[in-house]
XYZ file of C-alpha atoms in Angstrom:
688
model
C 60.736 106.298 154.032
C 61.168 103.707 151.424
C 63.512 100.731 152.067
C 66.855 101.626 150.461
C 68.289 98.798 148.076
C 71.246 96.952 149.122
C 74.664 97.256 147.476
C 74.111 93.894 145.739
C 70.671 95.061 144.497
C 72.223 98.271 142.909
C 75.054 96.293 141.218
C 72.728 93.668 139.814
C 70.529 96.506 138.492
C 73.481 98.132 136.821
C 74.598 94.796 135.258
C 71.239 94.187 133.896
C 70.488 97.693 132.745
C 73.958 99.212 131.408
C 72.187 101.944 129.591
C 70.331 103.224 132.683
C 73.158 103.952 135.073
C 72.536 107.650 135.963
C 71.738 108.223 139.593
C 68.288 109.408 138.553
C 67.787 106.204 136.684
C 68.832 104.120 139.727
C 66.635 106.262 142.079
C 63.531 105.891 139.698
C 64.192 102.078 139.409
C 63.997 101.610 143.196
C 61.334 104.370 143.899
C 63.701 106.439 145.956
C 62.537 110.198 146.427
C 63.244 113.191 148.520
C 65.874 112.889 151.376
C 66.508 109.178 150.512
C 68.284 110.346 147.487
C 71.016 111.633 149.908
C 71.424 108.158 151.350
C 71.561 106.643 147.846
C 74.251 108.865 146.848
C 76.262 107.719 149.956
C 75.797 104.115 148.817
C 76.893 104.866 145.282
C 80.031 106.628 146.666
C 80.846 103.709 148.856
C 80.598 101.280 146.008
C 82.896 103.611 144.058
C 85.392 103.797 146.899
C 85.538 99.997 147.081
C 86.075 99.671 143.395
C 82.765 98.102 142.566
C 81.610 101.090 140.506
C 83.223 103.721 138.445
C 81.743 106.962 137.955
C 81.571 108.270 134.335
C 80.259 111.831 134.255
C 76.811 111.420 135.858
C 76.426 107.667 135.576
C 77.790 104.600 137.317
C 78.949 101.206 135.869
C 80.650 98.109 136.846
C 84.448 98.648 136.209
C 84.779 95.077 135.175
C 82.077 95.409 132.561
C 82.192 97.496 129.219
C 79.237 99.903 128.542
C 77.049 98.785 125.750
C 78.121 101.751 123.575
C 82.037 102.221 123.789
C 84.855 103.891 121.835
C 87.233 101.129 120.817
C 90.446 100.852 118.729
C 91.041 98.247 115.929
C 93.874 95.968 116.407
C 95.891 94.063 113.641
C 93.806 91.383 112.045
C 94.401 87.644 112.965
C 95.929 85.188 110.665
C 92.203 83.939 110.186
C 91.134 87.468 109.061
C 89.152 88.073 112.134
C 89.184 91.936 113.227
C 89.709 92.424 116.807
C 89.429 95.713 118.914
C 90.326 96.956 122.324
C 88.486 99.510 124.637
C 90.193 102.688 124.831
C 89.001 102.884 128.641
C 89.347 100.022 130.942
C 89.132 100.361 134.651
C 88.673 96.641 135.579
C 90.836 94.544 137.836
C 90.686 91.873 135.114
C 92.754 91.653 132.023
C 91.614 94.156 129.349
C 88.732 92.387 127.357
C 89.180 91.583 123.651
C 86.277 92.511 121.209
C 85.518 90.538 118.172
C 84.414 92.883 115.379
C 81.365 91.898 113.414
C 81.644 93.544 110.054
C 78.824 94.074 107.525
C 78.949 94.861 103.898
C 77.875 98.468 104.265
C 80.709 99.097 106.878
C 83.632 101.197 105.607
C 87.042 99.629 105.419
C 88.675 99.367 108.929
C 92.340 98.951 109.772
C 94.846 98.921 112.707
C 94.661 102.185 114.679
C 91.155 103.089 113.503
C 88.847 104.433 116.268
C 85.084 103.523 116.216
C 82.020 103.912 118.320
C 80.660 100.407 118.587
C 77.763 98.642 120.101
C 79.001 95.766 122.462
C 77.312 92.600 123.305
C 79.016 90.394 126.116
C 79.668 86.796 124.908
C 81.198 83.806 126.634
C 84.366 82.751 124.664
C 87.938 81.856 125.521
C 89.476 84.211 122.952
C 87.206 87.324 123.329
C 84.695 88.639 125.782
C 82.619 90.961 123.560
C 81.277 91.171 120.058
C 81.040 94.654 118.519
C 79.264 96.268 115.645
C 80.074 99.520 114.058
C 77.980 102.542 114.944
C 80.277 105.201 113.288
C 83.992 105.617 112.492
C 85.433 108.505 114.631
C 88.933 108.812 113.260
C 92.301 107.402 113.262
C 95.791 108.026 114.501
C 95.047 109.015 118.183
C 97.209 111.588 119.964
C 100.198 109.437 121.457
C 102.893 110.302 123.760
C 106.107 108.601 124.537
C 107.635 109.374 127.887
C 108.812 108.502 131.428
C 106.090 107.476 133.786
C 106.252 109.169 137.293
C 104.065 107.934 140.233
C 101.928 110.217 142.143
C 99.384 109.842 144.801
C 96.708 110.160 142.224
C 98.143 107.667 139.886
C 100.930 109.224 137.905
C 102.361 111.693 135.165
C 104.030 111.102 132.017
C 107.115 113.329 131.102
C 107.624 113.309 127.346
C 111.030 112.407 126.142
C 111.125 115.216 123.700
C 111.415 117.874 126.399
C 108.296 119.920 125.226
C 107.584 120.501 128.737
C 104.021 119.211 128.450
C 102.981 116.601 130.895
C 100.044 114.119 130.876
C 98.075 112.879 133.986
C 97.343 109.043 134.409
C 94.828 107.647 136.583
C 95.576 104.574 138.733
C 93.602 102.435 136.462
C 95.247 104.012 133.414
C 98.646 103.250 134.373
C 98.305 99.524 133.586
C 101.025 98.454 135.965
C 103.507 100.936 134.788
C 106.250 101.474 137.398
C 107.938 104.696 138.380
C 110.675 105.591 135.927
C 109.613 103.399 133.063
C 109.501 104.243 129.686
C 105.647 104.068 128.309
C 103.713 104.680 125.285
C 100.367 106.366 126.111
C 97.292 107.614 124.389
C 95.240 110.855 125.157
C 91.753 110.141 126.714
C 88.977 112.228 125.512
C 89.202 115.919 124.292
C 91.635 118.212 126.015
C 90.118 120.048 128.957
C 90.334 123.868 129.179
C 91.911 123.751 132.494
C 94.611 121.443 133.841
C 96.747 118.778 132.231
C 95.524 116.589 129.444
C 94.710 112.833 130.570
C 96.300 109.772 129.114
C 96.228 106.103 129.446
C 99.240 103.737 129.191
C 99.000 101.303 126.248
C 102.400 99.888 126.149
C 105.333 99.502 128.743
C 108.732 99.777 127.133
C 111.022 99.182 129.986
C 114.137 101.186 131.464
C 114.614 104.285 129.482
C 118.304 104.458 130.170
C 118.763 100.952 128.921
C 121.187 100.930 126.034
C 118.966 99.377 123.457
C 115.962 101.573 124.459
C 117.641 104.502 122.272
C 116.418 103.051 118.976
C 113.195 101.968 120.317
C 112.591 105.666 121.426
C 113.193 106.755 117.862
C 110.993 104.176 116.407
C 107.956 104.982 118.575
C 108.474 108.756 118.546
C 108.426 108.896 114.664
C 105.686 106.233 114.245
C 107.805 103.736 112.171
C 105.855 100.413 111.987
C 108.195 97.771 113.367
C 106.095 94.540 113.144
C 103.856 93.085 110.410
C 100.143 91.879 110.688
C 99.869 88.102 111.349
C 98.516 87.426 107.888
C 101.248 89.115 106.129
C 103.928 87.200 108.231
C 101.987 83.951 107.372
C 101.876 84.694 103.696
C 105.543 85.500 103.691
C 106.481 82.204 105.675
C 104.614 80.242 103.005
C 106.717 81.414 100.160
C 109.423 79.196 98.540
C 112.445 80.098 96.409
C 111.702 80.955 92.952
C 112.531 78.208 90.266
C 114.973 78.765 87.467
C 112.197 78.741 84.858
C 113.167 80.856 81.891
C 115.672 83.031 83.807
C 119.464 83.430 82.779
C 121.915 82.234 85.588
C 119.714 101.042 109.042
C 119.610 102.122 113.384
C 122.986 101.234 115.142
C 121.593 98.338 117.017
C 118.692 97.051 114.885
C 117.074 97.172 111.485
C 113.347 97.858 110.951
C 112.669 95.930 107.635
C 110.192 96.877 104.957
C 109.400 93.319 104.430
C 108.981 90.267 106.788
C 112.150 88.586 107.650
C 111.330 85.515 105.536
C 111.540 87.818 102.461
C 114.080 90.686 103.548
C 116.403 88.297 105.316
C 116.074 85.130 103.253
C 114.334 84.668 99.885
C 114.973 88.035 98.631
C 118.486 88.555 100.061
C 121.894 87.195 98.782
C 123.623 84.467 100.607
C 126.836 82.739 99.777
C 126.362 79.769 97.593
C 122.563 80.035 97.551
C 120.656 80.675 94.260
C 118.401 83.587 94.533
C 115.798 85.158 92.186
C 116.505 88.606 90.823
C 116.189 91.300 88.028
C 119.647 91.812 86.488
C 121.002 94.545 84.358
C 124.063 94.090 82.117
C 125.748 97.275 81.168
C 128.530 97.932 78.712
C 130.851 100.815 79.189
C 133.856 102.074 77.015
C 137.313 102.883 78.340
C 136.265 106.553 79.418
C 133.186 105.181 81.390
C 130.566 106.142 78.885
C 127.672 103.684 79.021
C 127.273 101.902 75.391
C 124.121 99.971 76.114
C 122.239 97.986 78.802
C 119.911 94.864 79.027
C 117.553 93.972 81.856
C 116.460 90.278 82.261
C 115.223 88.039 85.063
C 118.113 86.054 86.578
C 118.918 83.464 89.185
C 122.077 84.557 90.975
C 124.548 82.320 92.958
C 126.954 84.362 95.001
C 130.398 82.843 95.299
C 131.654 84.929 98.258
C 130.137 87.485 100.645
C 132.801 90.131 101.090
C 133.213 93.137 103.264
C 134.243 96.527 101.724
C 137.351 96.234 103.813
C 138.212 92.721 102.449
C 137.699 93.680 98.832
C 139.894 96.823 99.336
C 142.650 94.934 101.156
C 142.701 92.501 98.218
C 143.224 94.951 95.496
C 145.788 96.829 97.803
C 147.755 93.670 97.782
C 146.732 91.867 100.934
C 144.005 89.475 99.770
C 142.749 86.906 102.290
C 141.879 83.376 101.576
C 138.384 84.127 100.422
C 139.439 86.968 98.174
C 142.488 85.370 96.618
C 140.671 82.897 93.961
C 138.547 85.954 92.913
C 141.335 88.529 92.601
C 142.138 88.466 89.031
C 138.927 87.253 87.560
C 136.457 89.367 89.478
C 137.833 91.991 91.871
C 140.396 93.646 89.751
C 138.204 93.822 86.556
C 135.608 95.496 88.898
C 138.154 98.134 89.911
C 139.154 98.626 86.336
C 135.460 99.312 85.291
C 135.230 101.501 88.307
C 138.291 103.649 87.267
C 136.645 104.234 83.860
C 133.381 105.437 85.547
C 135.409 107.852 87.576
C 136.462 109.639 84.220
C 132.833 109.857 83.284
C 131.918 111.150 86.683
C 134.494 113.955 86.526
C 133.209 115.008 83.201
C 129.713 114.853 84.517
C 130.689 116.872 87.503
C 127.962 116.011 90.254
C 128.096 117.673 93.348
C 131.367 116.648 95.352
C 130.598 117.021 99.018
C 132.906 115.863 101.737
C 130.758 114.809 104.641
C 132.190 112.150 106.787
C 129.768 109.616 108.132
C 129.653 108.866 111.933
C 130.031 105.346 113.169
C 128.593 104.374 116.531
C 130.177 101.246 117.694
C 128.076 99.221 120.399
C 128.935 96.467 122.784
C 126.813 93.212 122.909
C 124.710 94.795 125.589
C 124.024 97.949 123.457
C 126.333 100.363 125.209
C 128.426 102.827 123.185
C 131.990 101.765 123.175
C 133.364 104.570 120.652
C 132.152 107.091 118.000
C 134.299 107.334 114.986
C 134.019 108.559 111.455
C 133.727 105.909 108.742
C 136.466 105.240 106.277
C 135.479 106.173 102.792
C 137.234 103.415 100.641
C 137.341 102.980 96.901
C 135.420 99.867 97.607
C 132.430 101.885 98.801
C 132.695 104.441 95.830
C 132.895 101.400 93.413
C 129.508 100.006 94.567
C 128.125 103.595 94.480
C 129.064 104.255 90.798
C 127.761 100.931 89.679
C 124.445 101.466 91.546
C 124.102 104.846 90.042
C 124.784 103.574 86.513
C 122.194 100.709 87.045
C 119.615 103.094 88.453
C 120.079 105.451 85.259
C 119.665 102.499 83.033
C 116.494 101.547 84.684
C 114.896 104.955 84.199
C 116.079 105.134 80.567
C 114.534 101.683 79.685
C 111.187 102.561 81.328
C 111.106 106.022 79.509
C 111.807 104.324 76.292
C 109.057 101.546 76.779
C 106.744 104.357 77.891
C 106.118 102.610 81.246
C 105.023 104.587 84.353
C 107.580 104.706 87.004
C 108.799 106.783 89.931
C 111.617 109.037 89.308
C 114.107 110.145 91.975
C 114.041 113.747 91.783
C 116.471 116.471 93.034
C 115.780 120.009 92.008
C 118.048 123.142 91.900
C 118.482 125.040 95.149
C 116.271 128.275 95.550
C 117.630 131.781 95.100
C 117.390 132.701 98.592
C 119.330 129.766 99.748
C 122.045 130.375 97.075
C 122.293 133.939 98.285
C 122.675 132.895 101.834
C 125.502 130.485 100.685
C 127.300 133.238 98.906
C 127.098 135.434 102.030
C 128.757 132.429 103.942
C 131.341 131.964 101.331
C 132.063 135.795 101.420
C 132.565 135.717 105.205
C 135.159 132.902 104.667
C 137.000 134.994 102.116
C 135.670 132.706 99.224
C 133.638 133.307 96.086
C 130.407 131.789 94.618
C 129.997 133.308 91.149
C 126.657 135.128 90.276
C 124.873 136.110 87.168
C 124.904 132.635 85.403
C 122.753 129.388 85.342
C 123.872 127.379 88.316
C 125.573 124.193 87.723
C 127.072 121.706 90.122
C 130.559 122.601 88.659
C 130.121 126.098 90.098
C 129.421 124.709 93.598
C 132.314 122.244 93.212
C 134.515 125.083 92.482
C 133.472 126.656 95.775
C 134.182 123.364 97.597
C 137.557 123.032 95.904
C 138.458 126.590 97.214
C 137.581 125.572 100.844
C 139.343 122.193 100.612
C 142.307 121.849 103.049
C 141.390 125.030 104.629
C 139.769 125.876 108.274
C 136.533 126.587 106.334
C 136.196 123.232 104.610
C 133.575 121.737 106.972
C 131.675 124.983 107.145
C 131.434 125.401 103.282
C 130.537 121.690 102.909
C 127.753 121.939 105.458
C 126.490 125.225 104.180
C 126.353 123.875 100.648
C 124.391 120.844 101.885
C 121.976 123.050 103.638
C 121.353 125.029 100.470
C 120.202 122.083 98.703
C 116.521 121.021 98.304
C 115.469 117.705 99.567
C 115.340 114.756 96.997
C 111.949 113.155 96.547
C 109.980 110.668 94.384
C 107.649 111.705 91.692
C 105.982 110.188 88.731
C 107.122 113.238 86.733
C 110.800 113.607 85.679
C 112.410 116.896 86.848
C 115.961 115.401 86.762
C 118.551 114.966 89.603
C 120.644 118.302 90.124
C 122.899 116.947 92.731
C 124.067 114.008 90.370
C 123.884 116.028 87.434
C 121.583 113.585 85.678
C 118.660 113.919 83.333
C 116.821 110.783 84.407
C 117.268 108.862 87.569
C 115.174 106.075 89.349
C 115.841 103.774 92.192
C 116.135 100.221 91.107
C 118.865 98.610 93.224
C 117.319 98.256 96.643
C 113.932 96.591 96.416
C 113.891 94.946 99.762
C 114.323 98.241 101.655
C 112.860 100.865 99.351
C 109.258 100.753 98.015
C 110.141 103.091 94.932
C 112.411 100.203 93.793
C 109.715 97.705 93.895
C 107.473 100.069 91.703
C 110.508 100.220 89.261
C 110.889 96.309 89.184
C 107.155 95.975 88.576
C 107.472 98.267 85.731
C 110.361 96.355 84.188
C 108.187 93.113 84.639
C 105.242 94.812 82.937
C 107.134 96.497 80.012
C 109.169 93.347 79.195
C 106.211 91.123 79.489
C 107.782 88.708 82.147
C 104.839 87.677 83.900
C 101.689 88.817 85.857
C 103.487 90.237 88.855
C 104.224 93.577 87.304
C 102.436 96.957 87.625
C 98.853 96.728 88.524
C 96.018 99.192 87.550
C 96.042 100.267 91.048
C 99.728 100.919 91.054
C 99.389 103.156 88.128
C 96.343 105.099 89.275
C 97.854 105.839 92.551
C 101.484 106.556 91.467
C 101.431 110.305 92.566
C 100.045 109.345 96.011
C 102.462 106.522 96.517
C 105.406 108.926 95.513
C 104.154 111.404 98.293
C 103.691 108.579 100.934
C 107.096 107.091 100.415
C 108.882 110.437 100.272
C 107.313 111.223 103.722
C 108.173 107.850 105.001
C 111.764 108.468 103.860
C 111.980 111.726 105.832
C 110.520 110.115 108.809
C 113.109 107.384 108.768
C 115.893 109.858 108.267
C 114.789 111.856 111.327
C 114.560 108.693 113.507
C 117.979 107.736 112.353
C 119.482 111.165 113.352
C 117.662 111.159 116.655
C 118.936 107.678 117.420
C 122.501 108.686 116.747
C 122.116 111.848 118.782
C 120.770 109.788 121.776
C 123.687 107.289 121.483
C 126.165 110.272 121.405
C 124.485 111.896 124.504
C 124.719 108.611 126.264
C 128.376 108.313 125.347
C 129.051 111.879 126.400
C 127.137 111.688 129.609
C 130.133 109.863 131.218
C 132.294 112.804 130.474
C 130.454 115.691 132.115
C 132.762 118.604 132.781
C 135.124 117.580 129.966
C 136.483 120.099 127.503
C 136.330 119.449 123.742
C 137.310 121.323 120.598
C 134.654 122.006 118.074
C 133.236 124.485 115.394
C 130.222 126.531 115.381
C 127.784 124.658 113.259
C 124.655 126.717 113.723
C 123.297 130.001 114.863
C 119.810 130.648 116.292
C 118.176 133.461 118.462
C 118.292 131.156 121.539
C 121.963 129.960 121.229
C 124.795 128.579 119.278
C 125.156 125.097 118.045
C 128.543 123.422 118.136
C 129.839 120.408 116.470
C 132.571 118.461 118.212
C 135.675 117.501 116.208
C 136.150 114.020 117.951
C 132.811 112.650 117.709
C 130.863 114.880 115.345
C 128.287 115.306 118.281
C 126.138 118.477 118.196
C 125.162 120.419 121.160
C 124.017 123.817 122.169
C 125.481 126.644 124.061
C 122.264 128.485 125.405
C 122.511 132.269 124.916
C 121.722 132.762 128.587
C 125.020 131.406 129.223
C 127.100 133.838 127.160
C 126.821 136.801 129.581
C 124.446 139.541 130.559
C 124.542 141.745 127.403
C 121.810 141.502 124.744
C 122.790 139.577 121.591
C 121.162 140.609 118.315
C 120.352 137.802 115.791
C 120.963 138.737 112.128
C 119.251 136.161 109.879
C 120.828 137.487 106.728
C 124.386 137.037 107.877
C 123.440 134.219 110.280
C 125.382 135.824 113.157
C 124.908 136.825 116.725
C 126.306 140.197 117.935
C 126.850 141.405 121.340
C 125.230 144.813 122.070
C 128.048 145.946 124.453
C 131.110 144.153 123.400
C 130.357 143.903 119.677
C 131.633 140.226 119.714
C 130.211 138.257 116.726
C 129.473 134.610 116.671
C 129.395 133.275 113.006
C 129.518 129.821 111.320
C 132.832 128.033 111.124
C 134.512 129.640 114.268
C 136.734 127.292 116.196
C 135.657 127.046 119.879
C 136.568 125.199 123.057
C 133.641 124.095 125.213
C 132.846 122.447 128.430
C 130.234 119.810 128.609
C 127.346 120.836 131.005
C 124.537 118.555 130.152
C 124.008 115.286 128.215
C 120.424 113.811 128.357
C 120.474 110.227 126.547
C 116.677 110.089 126.667
C 115.994 113.167 124.750
C 119.579 113.280 122.960
C 120.201 116.798 124.292
C 123.720 118.100 124.841
C 124.649 121.523 126.200
C 128.012 123.109 126.434
C 129.548 126.168 128.152
C 131.771 128.406 126.067
C 135.518 128.674 127.103
C 137.338 130.101 124.062
C 136.862 131.266 120.590
C 139.752 130.905 117.968
C 142.076 130.125 120.934
C 141.207 133.352 122.893
C 139.579 133.002 126.318
C 135.873 134.126 126.161
C 135.238 136.865 128.751
C 131.547 137.216 129.883
C 130.145 140.621 130.749
C 128.489 139.439 133.995
C 125.954 137.093 135.226
C 122.703 136.035 133.473
C 120.902 138.752 131.547
C 117.624 140.093 132.702
C 115.085 142.694 131.648
C 117.595 145.426 132.280
C 120.121 143.986 129.776
C 118.157 145.016 126.776
C 119.833 147.669 124.423
C 118.930 151.335 125.210
C 116.827 151.640 121.988
C 114.508 148.872 123.346
C 114.218 150.713 126.809
C 113.322 154.005 125.145
C 110.568 152.264 122.987
C 109.212 150.598 126.133
C 109.174 153.978 127.962
C 107.365 155.651 125.045
C 104.767 152.826 124.988
C 104.258 153.189 128.775
C 103.781 156.818 128.454
C 101.274 156.402 125.654
C 99.285 153.918 127.638
C 99.209 156.539 130.765
C 97.966 159.277 128.484
C 95.037 157.094 126.905
C 94.096 156.065 130.571
C 94.004 159.749 131.805
C 91.883 160.700 128.691
C 89.276 158.042 129.462
C 89.088 159.166 133.011
C 88.563 162.908 132.081
C 86.475 162.209 129.067
C 88.660 164.268 126.868
């Protein structure tokens, strides 16, 4: 028997030969053969149990050392332009090492989030511990999960916040200090196995999931909204200074995720009272009937005399000006309202879609806890700004079309025939009419909305009309804006929070010859791709905002378990009925299993559920009384139990329904199917 190597000998060998760490490589290096291999296996297991080695497939390595070839993820570049990376797997006791990526001219472009197979060399440096070179790029956007960490004896599991039911296992090393019940962001490790749960590793600890201000954070991470800027971008923004005069003429409830760094979005590009700010200005002339006579764009320097809230301006024109509004009342505020009243005449003639959809307002305490949920007041001050912005956006589109400059249009196409037919069916069920056999105009939809106004069906018809609409998007081609009843429309008025507006600003600069900061050749060449990208980003932001509001509402309602609320049926699905509460506008579901033991048939054409035994029919707009049975702030889920419909107590047919509660026609069909199966089996046995 050969003398077996000591544990130190084995560790030294692995450290000096990181590519030869399989058991057979170690055995060959020390001349171990036959029965001695069993003893070597015991030593390796002891080293693994003591934490000196970690086993990876059939090889062993020092957990405090990275393999010479590893998969790493590229991090944000430093302010000096250095590209750093982090290992996707790290089992060591020390802090996760940082890798300085050494790029070559032949390497493809790399950015934050890219995953690469890299060759690593250990170095001695205070800032990073390894240098890496690209072997190949293996992909971007790794599978990520946001959830609550739950500790187990093996390490832990992650329960996703979106209630998908899919859980992830986490090793003891992969938990990275996460505590039981903590909100974490994790990434999948390796390909999904055929059997068992997928494996993940914690990449970020986000704190208590029930903390009030975690709500927006959940939505931001769940929808992948970037909430920070690379160091070099922040440094460039911080170095900017206010623009000189030159040849110029004189939204989550508890946080904002800006499009630009704060130095720009919150300072240099944002209006502040008494501070000159660079801008692109449009001067528009209208007649007494609100028809636009002309417009002129120019670069300007604006100095705001007062920062007023909508409520302050409205109070001033209504006869109760405060000290800030009083000096501006006759010279600024009243003339603005006079112009607005003229624009209202033009709006009525144009007849844009006139939906009445009150907006919810979530009021938070300083600690981020929901104090109240109300509906925002819609003041003339809000409508005034809206009309002026629409007119400015139209002017921007018209001037760029005239100058044959590329731009991004805001496009809203007509609703599809199928959705219109569904809207007609909904209107018919409410005793209302949407005319057929003519080219649809917004005025036809407005006629339907006026029929429903001040009736119990008003909210139903407004919501159904909204759902029949297509979603607006950005496009380099002009297809008009159906909802606003406009031939040409672009976004110009919000360049610090919408990228489409920046494109329009650059087009104005280029087409007027105002400088070299206009549209670039890259902007023009990639206009269609940019339009698709920002349309997708807009949809993502809208979903995140909606999810955030839902979670805050669930948090608010979670303290009212068992309470009863009035509401209306706002949606129908195979699995249940959606109800919107009158008081808060919160949406929740009545699960179909809670309605009784009878079978409910879903009719997609009429969007109804009908009981097979009682014949009771659930349809949109019915008034209901419900009892709150579940409110989950982390996932934003709310569930109800039905108490009454249109003031009549709802009587269930019995307990929960089971297989025996299906209609007779389904039972007959099942029996026939079973009989056919038995007949086939008998024929196979007899050979007939």
